[in-house]
Coordinates of N, CA, C and O in Angstrom, one line a residue:
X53 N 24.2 -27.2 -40.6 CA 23.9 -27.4 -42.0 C 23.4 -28.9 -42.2 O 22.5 -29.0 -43.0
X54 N 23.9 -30.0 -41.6 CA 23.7 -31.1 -41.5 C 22.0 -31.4 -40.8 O 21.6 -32.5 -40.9
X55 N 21.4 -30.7 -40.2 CA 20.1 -30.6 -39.7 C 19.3 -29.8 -40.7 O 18.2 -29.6 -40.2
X56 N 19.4 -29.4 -41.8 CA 18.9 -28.8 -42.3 C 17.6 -29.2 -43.3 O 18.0 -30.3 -43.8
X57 N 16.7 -29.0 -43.6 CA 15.5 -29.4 -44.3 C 15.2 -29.0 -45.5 O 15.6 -27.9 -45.7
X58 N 14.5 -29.6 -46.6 CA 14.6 -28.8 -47.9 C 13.1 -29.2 -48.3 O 13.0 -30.4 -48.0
X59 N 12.1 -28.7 -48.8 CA 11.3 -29.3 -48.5 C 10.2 -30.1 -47.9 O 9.3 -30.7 -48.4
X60 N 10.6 -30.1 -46.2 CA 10.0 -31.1 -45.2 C 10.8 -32.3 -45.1 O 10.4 -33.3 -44.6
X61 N 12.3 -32.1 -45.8 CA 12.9 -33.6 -46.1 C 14.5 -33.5 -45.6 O 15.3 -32.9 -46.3
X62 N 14.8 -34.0 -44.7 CA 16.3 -33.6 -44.3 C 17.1 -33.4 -45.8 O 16.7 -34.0 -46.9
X63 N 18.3 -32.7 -45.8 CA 18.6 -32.6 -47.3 C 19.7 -33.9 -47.2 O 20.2 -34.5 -46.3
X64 N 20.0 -34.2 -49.0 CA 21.2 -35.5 -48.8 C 22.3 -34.8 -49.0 O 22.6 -33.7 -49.0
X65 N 22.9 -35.9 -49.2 CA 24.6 -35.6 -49.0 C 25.3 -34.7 -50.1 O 26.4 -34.0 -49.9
X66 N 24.6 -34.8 -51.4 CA 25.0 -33.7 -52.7 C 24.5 -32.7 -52.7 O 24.8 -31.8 -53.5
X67 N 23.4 -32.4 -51.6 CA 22.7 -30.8 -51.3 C 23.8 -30.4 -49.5 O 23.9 -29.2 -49.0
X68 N 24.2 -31.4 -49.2 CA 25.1 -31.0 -47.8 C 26.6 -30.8 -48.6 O 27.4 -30.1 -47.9
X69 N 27.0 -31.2 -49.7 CA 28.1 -31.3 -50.2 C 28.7 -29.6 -50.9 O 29.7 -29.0 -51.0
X70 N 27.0 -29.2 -51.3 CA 26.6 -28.0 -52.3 C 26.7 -27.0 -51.1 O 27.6 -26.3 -50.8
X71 N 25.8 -27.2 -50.7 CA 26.2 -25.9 -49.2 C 27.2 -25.4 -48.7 O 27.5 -24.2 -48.4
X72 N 27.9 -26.9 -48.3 CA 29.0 -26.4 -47.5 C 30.2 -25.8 -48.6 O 31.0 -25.1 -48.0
X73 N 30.3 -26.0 -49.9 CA 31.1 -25.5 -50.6 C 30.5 -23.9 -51.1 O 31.2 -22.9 -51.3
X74 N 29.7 -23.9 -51.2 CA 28.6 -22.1 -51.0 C 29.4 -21.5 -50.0 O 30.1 -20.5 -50.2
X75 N 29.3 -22.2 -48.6 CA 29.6 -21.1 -47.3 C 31.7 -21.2 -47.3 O 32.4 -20.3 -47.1
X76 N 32.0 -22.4 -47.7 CA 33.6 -22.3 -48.0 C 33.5 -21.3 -49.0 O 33.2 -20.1 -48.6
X77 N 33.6 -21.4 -50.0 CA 34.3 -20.4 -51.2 C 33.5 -19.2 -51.6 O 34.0 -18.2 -52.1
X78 N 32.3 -19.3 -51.3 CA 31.2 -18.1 -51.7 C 31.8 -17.1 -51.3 O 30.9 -16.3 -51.0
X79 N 32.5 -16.8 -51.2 CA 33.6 -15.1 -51.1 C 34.8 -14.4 -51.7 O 35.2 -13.3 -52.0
X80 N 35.2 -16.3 -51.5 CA 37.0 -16.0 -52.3 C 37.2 -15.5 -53.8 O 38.1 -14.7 -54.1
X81 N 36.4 -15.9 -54.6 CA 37.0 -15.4 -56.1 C 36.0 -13.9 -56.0 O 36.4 -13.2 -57.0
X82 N 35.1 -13.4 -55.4 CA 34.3 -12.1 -55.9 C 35.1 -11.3 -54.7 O 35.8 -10.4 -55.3
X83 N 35.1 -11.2 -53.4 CA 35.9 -10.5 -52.8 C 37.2 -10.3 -53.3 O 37.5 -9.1 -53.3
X84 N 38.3 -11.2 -53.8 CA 39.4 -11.0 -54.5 C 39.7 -10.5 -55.8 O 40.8 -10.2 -56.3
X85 N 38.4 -10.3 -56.6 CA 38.0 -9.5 -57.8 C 37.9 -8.1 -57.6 O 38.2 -7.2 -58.4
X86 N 37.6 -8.2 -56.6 CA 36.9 -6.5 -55.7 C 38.2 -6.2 -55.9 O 38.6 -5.6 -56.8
X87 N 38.8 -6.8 -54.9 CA 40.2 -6.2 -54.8 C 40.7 -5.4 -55.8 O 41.2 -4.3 -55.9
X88 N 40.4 -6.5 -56.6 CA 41.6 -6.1 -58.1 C 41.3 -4.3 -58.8 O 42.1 -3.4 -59.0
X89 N 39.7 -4.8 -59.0 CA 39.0 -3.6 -59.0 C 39.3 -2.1 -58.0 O 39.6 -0.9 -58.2
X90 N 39.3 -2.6 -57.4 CA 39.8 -1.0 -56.2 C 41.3 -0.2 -56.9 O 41.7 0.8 -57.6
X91 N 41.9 -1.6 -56.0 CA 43.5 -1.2 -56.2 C 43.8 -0.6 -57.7 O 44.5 0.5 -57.9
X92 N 43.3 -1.2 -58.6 CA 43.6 0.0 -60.0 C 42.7 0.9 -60.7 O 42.8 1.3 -61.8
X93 N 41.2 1.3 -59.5 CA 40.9 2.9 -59.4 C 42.2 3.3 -58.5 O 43.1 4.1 -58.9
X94 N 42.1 2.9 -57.6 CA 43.4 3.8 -56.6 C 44.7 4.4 -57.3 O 45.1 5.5 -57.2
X95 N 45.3 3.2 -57.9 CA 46.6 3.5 -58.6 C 46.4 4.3 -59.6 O 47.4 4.8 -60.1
X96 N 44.8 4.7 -60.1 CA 44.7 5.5 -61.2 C 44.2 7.1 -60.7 O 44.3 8.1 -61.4
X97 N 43.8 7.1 -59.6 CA 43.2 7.9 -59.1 C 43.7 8.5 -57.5 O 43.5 8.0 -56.4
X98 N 44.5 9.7 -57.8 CA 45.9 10.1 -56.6 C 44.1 10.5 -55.5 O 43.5 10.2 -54.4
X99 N 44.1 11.1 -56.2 CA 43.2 12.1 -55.2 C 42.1 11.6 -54.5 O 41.8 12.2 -53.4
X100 N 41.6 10.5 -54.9 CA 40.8 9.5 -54.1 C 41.5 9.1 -52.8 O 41.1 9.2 -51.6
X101 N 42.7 8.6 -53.5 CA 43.6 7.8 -52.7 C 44.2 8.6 -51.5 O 44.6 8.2 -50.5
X102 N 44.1 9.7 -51.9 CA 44.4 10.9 -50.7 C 43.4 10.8 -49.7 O 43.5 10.4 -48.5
X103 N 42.5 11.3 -50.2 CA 41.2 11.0 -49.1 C 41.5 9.9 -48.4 O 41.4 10.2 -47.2
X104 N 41.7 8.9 -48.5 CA 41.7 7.8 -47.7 C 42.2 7.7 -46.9 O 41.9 7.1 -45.9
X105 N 43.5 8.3 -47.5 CA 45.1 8.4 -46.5 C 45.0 9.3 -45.3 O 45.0 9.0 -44.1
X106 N 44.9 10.5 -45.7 CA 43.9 11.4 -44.9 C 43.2 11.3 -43.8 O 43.5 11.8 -42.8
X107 N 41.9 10.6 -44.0 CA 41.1 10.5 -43.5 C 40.9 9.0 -43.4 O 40.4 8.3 -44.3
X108 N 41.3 8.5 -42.4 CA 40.9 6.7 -42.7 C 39.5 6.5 -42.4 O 39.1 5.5 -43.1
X109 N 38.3 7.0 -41.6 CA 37.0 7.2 -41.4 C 36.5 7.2 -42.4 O 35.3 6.8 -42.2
X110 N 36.8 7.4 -43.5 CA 36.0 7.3 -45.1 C 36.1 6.1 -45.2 O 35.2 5.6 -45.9
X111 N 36.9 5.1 -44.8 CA 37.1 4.1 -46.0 C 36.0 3.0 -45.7 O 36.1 2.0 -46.5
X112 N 35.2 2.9 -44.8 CA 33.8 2.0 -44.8 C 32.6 2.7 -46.3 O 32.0 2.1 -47.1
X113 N 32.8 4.2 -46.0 CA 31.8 5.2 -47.3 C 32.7 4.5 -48.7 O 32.0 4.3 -49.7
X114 N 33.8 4.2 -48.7 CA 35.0 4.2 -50.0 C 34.4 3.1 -50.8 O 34.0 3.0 -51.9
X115 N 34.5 1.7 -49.3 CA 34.2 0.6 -50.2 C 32.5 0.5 -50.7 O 32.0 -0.2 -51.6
X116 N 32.0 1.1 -50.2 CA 30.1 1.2 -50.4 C 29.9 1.8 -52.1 O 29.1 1.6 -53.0
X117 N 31.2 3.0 -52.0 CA 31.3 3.7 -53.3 C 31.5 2.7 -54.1 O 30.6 2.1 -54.8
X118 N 33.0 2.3 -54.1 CA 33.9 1.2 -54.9 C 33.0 0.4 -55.9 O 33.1 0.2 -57.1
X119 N 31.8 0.0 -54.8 CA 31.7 -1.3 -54.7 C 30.1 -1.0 -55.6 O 29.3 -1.7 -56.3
X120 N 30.2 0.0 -55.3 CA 28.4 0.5 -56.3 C 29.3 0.7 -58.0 O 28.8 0.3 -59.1
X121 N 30.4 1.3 -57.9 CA 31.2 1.9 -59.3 C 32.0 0.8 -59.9 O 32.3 0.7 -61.1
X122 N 32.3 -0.2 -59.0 CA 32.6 -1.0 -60.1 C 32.0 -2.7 -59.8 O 32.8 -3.7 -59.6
X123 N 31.0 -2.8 -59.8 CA 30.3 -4.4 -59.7 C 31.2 -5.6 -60.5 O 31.8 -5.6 -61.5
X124 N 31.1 -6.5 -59.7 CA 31.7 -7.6 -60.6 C 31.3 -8.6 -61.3 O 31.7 -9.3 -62.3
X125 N 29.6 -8.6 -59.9 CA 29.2 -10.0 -60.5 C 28.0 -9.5 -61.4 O 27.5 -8.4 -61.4
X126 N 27.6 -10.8 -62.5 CA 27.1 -10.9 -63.4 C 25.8 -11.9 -63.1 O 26.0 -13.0 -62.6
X127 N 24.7 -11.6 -63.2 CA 23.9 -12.6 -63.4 C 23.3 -13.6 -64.6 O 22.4 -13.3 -65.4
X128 N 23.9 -14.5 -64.6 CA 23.9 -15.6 -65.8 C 22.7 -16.8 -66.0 O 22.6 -17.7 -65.1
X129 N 22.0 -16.8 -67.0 CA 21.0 -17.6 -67.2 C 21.2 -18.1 -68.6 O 21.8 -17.6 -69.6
X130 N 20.3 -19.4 -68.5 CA 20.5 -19.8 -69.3 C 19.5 -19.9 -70.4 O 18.5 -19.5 -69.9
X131 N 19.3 -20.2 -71.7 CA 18.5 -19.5 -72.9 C 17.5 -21.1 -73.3 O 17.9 -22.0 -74.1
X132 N 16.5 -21.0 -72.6 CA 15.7 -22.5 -72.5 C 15.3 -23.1 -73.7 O 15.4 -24.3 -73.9
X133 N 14.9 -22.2 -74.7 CA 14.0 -22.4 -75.8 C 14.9 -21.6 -77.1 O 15.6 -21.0 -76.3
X134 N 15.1 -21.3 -77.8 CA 15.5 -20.8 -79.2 C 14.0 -19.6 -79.2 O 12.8 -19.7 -79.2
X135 N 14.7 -18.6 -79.4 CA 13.7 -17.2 -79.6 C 14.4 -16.3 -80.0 O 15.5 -16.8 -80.3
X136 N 14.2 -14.6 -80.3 CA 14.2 -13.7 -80.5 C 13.6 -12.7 -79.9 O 12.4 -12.5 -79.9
X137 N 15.0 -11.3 -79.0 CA 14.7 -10.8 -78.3 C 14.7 -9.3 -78.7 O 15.8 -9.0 -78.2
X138 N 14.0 -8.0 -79.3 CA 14.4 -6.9 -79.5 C 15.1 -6.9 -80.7 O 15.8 -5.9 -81.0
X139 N 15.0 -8.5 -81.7 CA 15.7 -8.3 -82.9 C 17.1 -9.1 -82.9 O 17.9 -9.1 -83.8
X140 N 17.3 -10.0 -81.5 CA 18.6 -10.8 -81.1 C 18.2 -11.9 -81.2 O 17.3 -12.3 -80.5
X141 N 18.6 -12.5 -82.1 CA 18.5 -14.4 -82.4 C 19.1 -14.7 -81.0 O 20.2 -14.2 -80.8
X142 N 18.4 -15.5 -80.0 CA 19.1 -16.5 -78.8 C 19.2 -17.8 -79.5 O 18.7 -17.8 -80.7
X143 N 19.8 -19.3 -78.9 CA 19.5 -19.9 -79.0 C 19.7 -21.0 -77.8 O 20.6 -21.1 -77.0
X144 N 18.9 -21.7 -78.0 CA 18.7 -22.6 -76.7 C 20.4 -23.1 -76.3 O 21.2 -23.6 -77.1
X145 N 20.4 -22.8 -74.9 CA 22.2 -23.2 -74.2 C 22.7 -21.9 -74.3 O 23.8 -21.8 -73.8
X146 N 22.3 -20.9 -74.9 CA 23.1 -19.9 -74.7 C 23.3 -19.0 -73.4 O 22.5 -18.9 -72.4
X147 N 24.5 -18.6 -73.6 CA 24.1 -18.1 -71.8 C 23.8 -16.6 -72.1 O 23.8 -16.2 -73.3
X148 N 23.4 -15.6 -70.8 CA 22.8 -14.4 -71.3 C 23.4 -13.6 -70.1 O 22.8 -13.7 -69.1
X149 N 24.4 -12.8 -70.1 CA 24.7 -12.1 -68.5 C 24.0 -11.0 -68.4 O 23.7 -10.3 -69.3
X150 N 23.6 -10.9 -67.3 CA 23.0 -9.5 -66.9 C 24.0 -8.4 -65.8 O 23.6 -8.3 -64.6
X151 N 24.8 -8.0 -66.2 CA 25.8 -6.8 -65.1 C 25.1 -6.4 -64.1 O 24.0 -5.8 -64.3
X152 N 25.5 -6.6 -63.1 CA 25.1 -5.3 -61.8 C 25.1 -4.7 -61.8 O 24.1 -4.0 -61.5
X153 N 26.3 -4.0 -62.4 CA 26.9 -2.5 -63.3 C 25.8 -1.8 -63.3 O 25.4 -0.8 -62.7
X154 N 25.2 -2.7 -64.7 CA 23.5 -1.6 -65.1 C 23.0 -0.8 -64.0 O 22.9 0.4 -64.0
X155 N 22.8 -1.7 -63.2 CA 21.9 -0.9 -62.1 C 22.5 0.1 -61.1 O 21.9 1.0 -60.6
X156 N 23.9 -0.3 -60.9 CA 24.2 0.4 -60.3 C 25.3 1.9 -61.3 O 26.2 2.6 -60.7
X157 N 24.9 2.0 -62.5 CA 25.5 2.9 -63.0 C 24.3 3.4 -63.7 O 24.6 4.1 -64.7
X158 N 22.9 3.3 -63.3 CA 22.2 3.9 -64.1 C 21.9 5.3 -63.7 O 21.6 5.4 -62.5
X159 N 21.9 6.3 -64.3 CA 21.3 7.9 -64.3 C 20.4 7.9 -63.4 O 20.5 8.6 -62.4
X160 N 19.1 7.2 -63.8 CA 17.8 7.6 -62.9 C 17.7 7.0 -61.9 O 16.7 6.9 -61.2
X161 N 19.2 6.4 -61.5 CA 18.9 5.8 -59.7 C 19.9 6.6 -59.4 O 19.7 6.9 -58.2
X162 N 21.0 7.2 -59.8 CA 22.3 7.7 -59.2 C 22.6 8.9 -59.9 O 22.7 8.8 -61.1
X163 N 22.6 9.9 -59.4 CA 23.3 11.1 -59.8 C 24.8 11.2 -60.2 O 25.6 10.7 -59.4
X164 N 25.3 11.8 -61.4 CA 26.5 11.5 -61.9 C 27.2 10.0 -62.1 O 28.4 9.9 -62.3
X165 N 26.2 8.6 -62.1 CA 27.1 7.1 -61.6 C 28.1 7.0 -61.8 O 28.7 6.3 -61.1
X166 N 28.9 7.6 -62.8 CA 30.4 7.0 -63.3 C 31.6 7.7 -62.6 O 32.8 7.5 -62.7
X167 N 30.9 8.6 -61.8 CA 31.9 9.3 -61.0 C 31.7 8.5 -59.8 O 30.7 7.8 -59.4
X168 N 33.3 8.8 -59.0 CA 33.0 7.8 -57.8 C 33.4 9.2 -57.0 O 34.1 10.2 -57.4
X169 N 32.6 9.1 -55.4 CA 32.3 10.0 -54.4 C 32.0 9.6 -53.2 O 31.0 9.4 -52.6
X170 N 33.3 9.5 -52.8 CA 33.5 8.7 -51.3 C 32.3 9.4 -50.7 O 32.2 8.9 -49.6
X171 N 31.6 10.0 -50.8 CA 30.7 11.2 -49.8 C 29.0 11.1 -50.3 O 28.0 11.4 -49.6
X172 N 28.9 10.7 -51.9 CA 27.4 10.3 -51.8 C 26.6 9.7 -50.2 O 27.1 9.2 -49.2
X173 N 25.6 10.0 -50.5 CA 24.5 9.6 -49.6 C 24.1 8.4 -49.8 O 24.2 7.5 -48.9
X174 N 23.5 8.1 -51.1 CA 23.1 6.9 -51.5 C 23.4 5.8 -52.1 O 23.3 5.6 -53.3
X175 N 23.8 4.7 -51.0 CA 24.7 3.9 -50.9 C 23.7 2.7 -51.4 O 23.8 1.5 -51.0
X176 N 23.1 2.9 -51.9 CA 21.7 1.3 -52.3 C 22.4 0.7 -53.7 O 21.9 0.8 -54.8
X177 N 23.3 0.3 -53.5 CA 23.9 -0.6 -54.9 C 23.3 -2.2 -54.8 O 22.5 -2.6 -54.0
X178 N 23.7 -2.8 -55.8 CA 23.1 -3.8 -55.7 C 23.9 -4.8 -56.1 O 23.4 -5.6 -56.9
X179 N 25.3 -5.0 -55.7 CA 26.5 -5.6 -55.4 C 26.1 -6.6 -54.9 O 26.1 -7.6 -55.7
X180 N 25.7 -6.8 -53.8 CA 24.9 -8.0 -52.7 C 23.5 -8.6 -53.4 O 23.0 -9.6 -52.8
X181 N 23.1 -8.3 -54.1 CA 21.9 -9.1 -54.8 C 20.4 -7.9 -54.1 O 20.2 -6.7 -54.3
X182 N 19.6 -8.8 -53.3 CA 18.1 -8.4 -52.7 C 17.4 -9.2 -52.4 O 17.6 -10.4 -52.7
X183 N 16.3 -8.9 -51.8 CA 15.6 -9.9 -50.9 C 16.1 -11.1 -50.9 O 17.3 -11.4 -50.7
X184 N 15.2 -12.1 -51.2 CA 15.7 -13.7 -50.6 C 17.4 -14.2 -51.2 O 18.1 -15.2 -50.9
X185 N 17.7 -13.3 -51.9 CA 19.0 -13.3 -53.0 C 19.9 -12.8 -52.5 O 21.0 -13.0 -53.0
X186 N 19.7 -11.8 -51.1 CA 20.8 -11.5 -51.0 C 22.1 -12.2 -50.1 O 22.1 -13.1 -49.3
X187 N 23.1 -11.5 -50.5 CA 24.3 -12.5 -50.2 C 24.4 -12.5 -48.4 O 24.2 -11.4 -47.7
X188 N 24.6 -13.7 -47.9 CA 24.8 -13.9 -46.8 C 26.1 -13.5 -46.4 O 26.1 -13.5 -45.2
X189 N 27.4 -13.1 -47.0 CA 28.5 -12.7 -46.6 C 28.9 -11.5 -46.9 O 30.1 -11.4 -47.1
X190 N 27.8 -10.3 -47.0 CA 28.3 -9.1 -47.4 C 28.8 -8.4 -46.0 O 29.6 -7.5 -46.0
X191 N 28.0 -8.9 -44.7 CA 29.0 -8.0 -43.9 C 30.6 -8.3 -43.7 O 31.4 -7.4 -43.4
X192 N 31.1 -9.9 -43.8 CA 32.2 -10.2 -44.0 C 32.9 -9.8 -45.1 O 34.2 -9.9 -45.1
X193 N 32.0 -9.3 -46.3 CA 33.0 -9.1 -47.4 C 33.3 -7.7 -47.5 O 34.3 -7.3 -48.1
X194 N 32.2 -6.6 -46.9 CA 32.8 -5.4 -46.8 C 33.7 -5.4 -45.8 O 34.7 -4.6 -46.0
X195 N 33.7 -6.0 -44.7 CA 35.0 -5.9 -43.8 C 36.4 -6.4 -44.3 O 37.4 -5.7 -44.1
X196 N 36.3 -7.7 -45.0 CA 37.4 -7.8 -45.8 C 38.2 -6.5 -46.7 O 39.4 -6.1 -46.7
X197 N 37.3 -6.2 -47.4 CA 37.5 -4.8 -48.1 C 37.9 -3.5 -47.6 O 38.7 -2.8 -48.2
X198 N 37.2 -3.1 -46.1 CA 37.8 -2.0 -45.5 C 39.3 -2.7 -45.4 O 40.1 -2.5 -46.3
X199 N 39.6 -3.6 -44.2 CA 40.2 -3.8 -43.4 C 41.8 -3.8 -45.0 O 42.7 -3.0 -45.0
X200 N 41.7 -4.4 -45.6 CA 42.5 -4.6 -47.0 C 42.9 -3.1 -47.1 O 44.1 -2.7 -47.1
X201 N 41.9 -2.3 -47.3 CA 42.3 -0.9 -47.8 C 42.6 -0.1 -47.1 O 42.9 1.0 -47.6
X202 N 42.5 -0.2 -45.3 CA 42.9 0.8 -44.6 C 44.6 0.3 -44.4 O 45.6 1.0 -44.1
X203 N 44.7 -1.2 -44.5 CA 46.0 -1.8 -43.9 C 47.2 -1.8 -45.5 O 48.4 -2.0 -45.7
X204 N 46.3 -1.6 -46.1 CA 47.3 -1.3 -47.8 C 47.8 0.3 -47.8 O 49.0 0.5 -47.9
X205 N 46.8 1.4 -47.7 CA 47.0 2.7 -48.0 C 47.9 3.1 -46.8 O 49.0 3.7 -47.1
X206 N 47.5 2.6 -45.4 CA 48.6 2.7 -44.2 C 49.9 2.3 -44.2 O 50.8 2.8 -43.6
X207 N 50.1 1.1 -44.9 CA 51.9 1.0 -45.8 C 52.5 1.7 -46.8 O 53.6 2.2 -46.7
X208 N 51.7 1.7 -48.2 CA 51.9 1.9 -49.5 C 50.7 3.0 -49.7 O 49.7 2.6 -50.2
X209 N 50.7 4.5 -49.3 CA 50.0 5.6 -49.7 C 49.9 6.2 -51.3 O 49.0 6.8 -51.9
X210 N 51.2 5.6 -51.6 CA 51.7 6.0 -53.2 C 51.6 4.9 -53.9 O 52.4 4.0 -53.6
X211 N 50.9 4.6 -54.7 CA 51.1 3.8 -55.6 C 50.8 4.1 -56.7 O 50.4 5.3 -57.0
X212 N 50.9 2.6 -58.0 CA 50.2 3.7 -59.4 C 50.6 2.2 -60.6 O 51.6 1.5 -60.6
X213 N 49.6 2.1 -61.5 CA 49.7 1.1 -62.6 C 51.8 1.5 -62.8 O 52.5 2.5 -62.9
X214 N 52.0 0.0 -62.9 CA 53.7 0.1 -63.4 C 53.8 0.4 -64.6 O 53.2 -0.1 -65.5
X215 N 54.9 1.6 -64.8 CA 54.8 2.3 -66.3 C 55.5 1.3 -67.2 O 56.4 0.6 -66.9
X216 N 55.0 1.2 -68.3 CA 54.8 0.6 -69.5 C 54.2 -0.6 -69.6 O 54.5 -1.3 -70.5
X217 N 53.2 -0.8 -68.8 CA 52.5 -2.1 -68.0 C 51.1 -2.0 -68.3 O 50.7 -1.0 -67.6
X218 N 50.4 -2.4 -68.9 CA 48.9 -2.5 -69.6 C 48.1 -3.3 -68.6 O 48.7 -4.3 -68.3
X219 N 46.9 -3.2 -68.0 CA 46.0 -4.5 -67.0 C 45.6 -5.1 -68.0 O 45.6 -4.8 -69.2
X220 N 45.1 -6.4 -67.4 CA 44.4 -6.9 -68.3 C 43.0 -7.4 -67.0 O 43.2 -8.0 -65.9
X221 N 41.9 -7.1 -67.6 CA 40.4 -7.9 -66.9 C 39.6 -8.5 -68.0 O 39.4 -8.2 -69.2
X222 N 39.0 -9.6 -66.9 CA 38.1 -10.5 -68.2 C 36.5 -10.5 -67.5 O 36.1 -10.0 -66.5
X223 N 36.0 -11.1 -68.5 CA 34.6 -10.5 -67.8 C 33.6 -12.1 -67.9 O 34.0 -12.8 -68.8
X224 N 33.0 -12.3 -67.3 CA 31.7 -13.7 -67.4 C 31.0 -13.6 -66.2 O 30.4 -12.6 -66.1
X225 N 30.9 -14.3 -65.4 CA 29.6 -14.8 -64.2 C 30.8 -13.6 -63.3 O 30.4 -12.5 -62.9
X226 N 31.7 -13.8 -63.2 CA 32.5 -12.5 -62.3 C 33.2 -11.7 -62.8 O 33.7 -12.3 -63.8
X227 N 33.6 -10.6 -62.9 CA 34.2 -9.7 -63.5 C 35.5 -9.7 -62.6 O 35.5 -9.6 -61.4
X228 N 37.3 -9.7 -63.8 CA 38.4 -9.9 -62.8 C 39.2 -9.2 -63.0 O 39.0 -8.7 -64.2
X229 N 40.4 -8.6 -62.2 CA 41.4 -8.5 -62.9 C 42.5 -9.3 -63.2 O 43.2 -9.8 -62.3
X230 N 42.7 -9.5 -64.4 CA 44.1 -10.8 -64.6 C 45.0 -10.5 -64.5 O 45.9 -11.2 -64.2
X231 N 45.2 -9.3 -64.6 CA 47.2 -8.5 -64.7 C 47.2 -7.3 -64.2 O 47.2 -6.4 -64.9
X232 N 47.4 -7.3 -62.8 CA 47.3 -5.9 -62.4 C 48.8 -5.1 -62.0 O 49.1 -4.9 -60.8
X233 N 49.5 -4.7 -62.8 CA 50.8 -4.2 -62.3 C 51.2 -3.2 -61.3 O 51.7 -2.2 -61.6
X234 N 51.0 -3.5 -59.8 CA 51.4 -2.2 -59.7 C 53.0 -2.0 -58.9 O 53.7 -2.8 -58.4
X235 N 53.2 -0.7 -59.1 CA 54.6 0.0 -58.6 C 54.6 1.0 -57.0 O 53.6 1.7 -56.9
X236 N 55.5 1.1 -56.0 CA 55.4 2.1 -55.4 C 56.4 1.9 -55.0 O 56.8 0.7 -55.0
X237 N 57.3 3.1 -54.6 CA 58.6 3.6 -53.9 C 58.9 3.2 -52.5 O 59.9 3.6 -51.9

C-alpha cells in the first residue's frame, strides 16, 4: 500500500492513513451486522434452522440467501444543491440512503424476494456493491459468515428470540441490530 500511486503520484500519508484503515475495519461493523441479521431470522425461523442442522452443505447457499434477504448496507449521498425530487423538497447537506434491500427484494429480479430459500438458483444480490465498487472482502466475509453459522448451529441447534424480549435494529449507512436477545437450553 505504501508503493501505491494515485494519479501518477505516489499517494501521501492521509491517503496511506485512509487505506489502511479501509482494509483494517472495512468488515468489522457490516460482517457483525450480518450477523445480527441472520441469528434472529434463525431464532425466528425453526425450519430454516433445521435445514442447516441437517444438512451443513447448505450453509455456503444459506448465507448467499441471508445475505440477498436481508442487506445492511445503505448507499448514502449527499444532497449538493437545494431541489425537488417527484414532489420531495431536498435540501443542500441532506443526506439521501439508497437500501440494497431495493434491489435485492425487487419482484422483477427475484421470484417470491421476501421469502428466504436456501435452494434458489439465483444468487446475484447486490450485498457486495459491482463493478469497480465491488467489495474487496466479500470472499472473507462470506467465510466469516459460513464458518459463524455452521460452528453456532453445531453447538446451539435450538435457539429462539428470549420470551418477553423485543429486538431492537437501527438503520443509516449500515443497517444493525442493537438488542438481540437470544435464549437456548
Amino acid at each position: 500500500m505504501l508503493a501505491c500511486e494515485l494519479d501518477g503520484r505516489p499517494i501521501n500519508r492521509q491517503e496511506v492513513l485512509s487505506v489502511t484503515a479501509n482494509v483494517m475495519f472495512g468488515g468489522l461493523d457490516t460482517v457483525t451486522s450480518t450477523m445480527g441479521f441472520f441469528m434472529n431470522f434463525l431464532a425466528r425461523h425453526a425450519d430454516h434452522r433445521r435445514q442447516l442442522v441437517d444438512d451443513p452443505g447448505l450453509t455456503g447457499a444459506a448465507v448467499d440467501e441471508l445475505l440477498r434477504r436481508h442487506a445492511i448496507a445503505n448507499f448514502g449521498r449527499m444532497v449538493a444543491r437545494d431541489l425537488e425530487y417527484g414532489g420531495v423538497p431536498m435540501r443542500e447537506g441532506d443526506l439521501v440512503l439508497l437500501p440494497t434491500a431495493l434491489y435485492n427484494l425487487d419482484e422483477r429480479r427475484f421470484d417470491d424476494p421476501m421469502t428466504v430459500d436456501f435452494h434458489r438458483q439465483d444468487k446475484a444480490h447486490f450485498n457486495f456493491g459491482g463493478g469497480i465498487h465491488r467489495c474487496l472482502g466479500l470472499h472473507l466475509a462470506r467465510l466469516e459468515l459460513r464458518i459463524m453459522l455452521e460452528e453456532w448451529l453445531r453447538r446451539i441447534p435450538d435457539f429462539r428470540i428470549a420470551e418477553g424480549e423485543e429486538i431492537r435494529a437501527n438503520s443509516g449507512r449500515i443497517n444493525a441490530m442493537s438488542y438481540l436477545p437470544l435464549s437456548w437450553s
